[in-house]
Amino acid sequence: LIPEAYALELRQLQDAVPPFPSTQAKEILASELGLPGGAAALASTFRSLSTEPLAAASIGQVYRGTLHDGRTVAVKVQRPAILDEIGLDLYLLRLLTPLQTRISNAVNRLPTYDADIASAQALVDEWGRGFVAETDYLYEADNTESFAEAMARRGLGAVTSPAVVRELSSSRVLVTEWVDGTRLDLDASPDVPRLCGVAINAYLTML
């Protein structure tokens, strides 16, 4: 859908973004869990919690933890002030959209109509709604559970999602069971083509 160079650059936003300080992340985690002792009180919920994140993305970063009941979990903590950053980016993008539309049309030797600019700005607005929705981890938790249920109903049991630990999740923290895995584009296993077929089937089913 987009040039390969753009896709490779955007892929870095998935798990190759510099993390924010873990001290700050663990204070956010303690606050969202309602622990009055701050980060020092996390031991009352977690038997262990990785010192640094195992992955960091554009909206949050993930730690590996163990609960007192023995479950291994992934703990995703949202970046501070991420809504402010998204709001600013969208404002600038919307501001520059008319200019970008005119330049793109000029390069293709096409006239620019008001409807062209309106359509482009409507697309930015739609992106914005999606970005803002992604900052609500309870919404993500709902989608995670709905996805697993939908795949099971359609007989695609090979495709599922990690179980959400609801009692430890909030709009800024998402705790799920830990699942070991690898990205298909980085795996040399001979089973990758079959798994890609399964993934495409699941994707088309969602559509």
Coordinates of C-alpha atoms in Angstrom, one line a residue, residues 97-178:
T97 CA -2.2 19.0 4.4
P98 CA -3.4 21.7 2.0
L99 CA 0.2 22.5 1.0
Q100 CA 1.0 18.8 0.6
T101 CA -2.1 18.2 -1.5
R102 CA -1.3 21.1 -3.8
I103 CA 2.3 20.0 -4.2
S104 CA 1.3 16.4 -4.9
N105 CA -1.2 17.4 -7.5
A106 CA 1.2 19.8 -9.1
V107 CA 3.8 17.1 -9.4
N108 CA 1.2 15.0 -11.2
R109 CA 0.1 18.0 -13.3
L110 CA -3.4 18.0 -11.8
P111 CA -5.5 20.9 -10.6
T112 CA -6.3 21.2 -6.9
Y113 CA -9.9 21.6 -5.9
D114 CA -11.4 22.4 -2.5
A115 CA -12.8 18.9 -2.4
D116 CA -9.2 17.4 -2.7
I117 CA -8.1 19.3 0.4
A118 CA -11.2 18.4 2.3
S119 CA -10.8 14.7 1.5
A120 CA -7.1 14.8 2.6
Q121 CA -8.0 16.6 5.9
A122 CA -10.8 14.1 6.5
L123 CA -8.3 11.3 6.1
V124 CA -6.0 13.0 8.7
D125 CA -9.0 13.3 11.0
E126 CA -9.7 9.6 10.6
W127 CA -6.1 8.7 11.4
G128 CA -6.3 11.0 14.4
R129 CA -9.3 9.2 15.8
G130 CA -7.5 5.9 15.4
F131 CA -4.3 7.2 17.1
V132 CA -6.3 8.6 20.1
A133 CA -8.2 5.3 20.5
E134 CA -4.9 3.5 20.7
T135 CA -4.0 5.4 23.8
D136 CA -6.9 3.9 25.7
Y137 CA -5.5 0.5 26.9
L138 CA -8.9 -0.6 28.2
Y139 CA -10.2 -0.3 24.6
E140 CA -7.2 -2.4 23.5
A141 CA -8.1 -4.9 26.2
D142 CA -11.6 -5.1 24.8
N143 CA -10.3 -5.6 21.3
T144 CA -7.8 -8.2 22.4
E145 CA -10.6 -10.3 24.0
S146 CA -13.0 -9.8 21.1
F147 CA -10.3 -10.8 18.6
A148 CA -9.7 -14.1 20.4
E149 CA -13.4 -14.8 20.6
A150 CA -14.0 -14.0 17.0
M151 CA -11.2 -16.3 15.8
A152 CA -12.5 -19.1 17.9
R153 CA -16.0 -18.7 16.6
R154 CA -14.7 -18.9 13.0
G155 CA -12.7 -22.1 13.6
L156 CA -9.4 -20.3 13.5
G157 CA -8.1 -21.7 16.8
A158 CA -4.5 -21.4 15.7
V159 CA -4.9 -17.6 15.8
T160 CA -5.4 -16.1 19.3
S161 CA -4.3 -13.3 21.6
P162 CA -2.8 -13.2 25.1
A163 CA -5.3 -13.3 28.0
V164 CA -5.9 -9.9 29.6
V165 CA -5.3 -9.6 33.3
R166 CA -8.3 -7.2 33.9
E167 CA -7.7 -6.5 37.5
L168 CA -4.3 -5.0 36.8
S169 CA -5.2 -3.1 33.6
S170 CA -6.3 0.5 33.2
S171 CA -6.4 3.1 30.4
R172 CA -2.6 3.6 30.7
V173 CA -1.5 0.1 31.7
L174 CA -2.2 -3.2 30.0
V175 CA -1.2 -6.5 31.7
T176 CA -1.6 -9.7 29.7
E177 CA -0.2 -13.2 29.9
W178 CA 3.4 -13.5 28.6

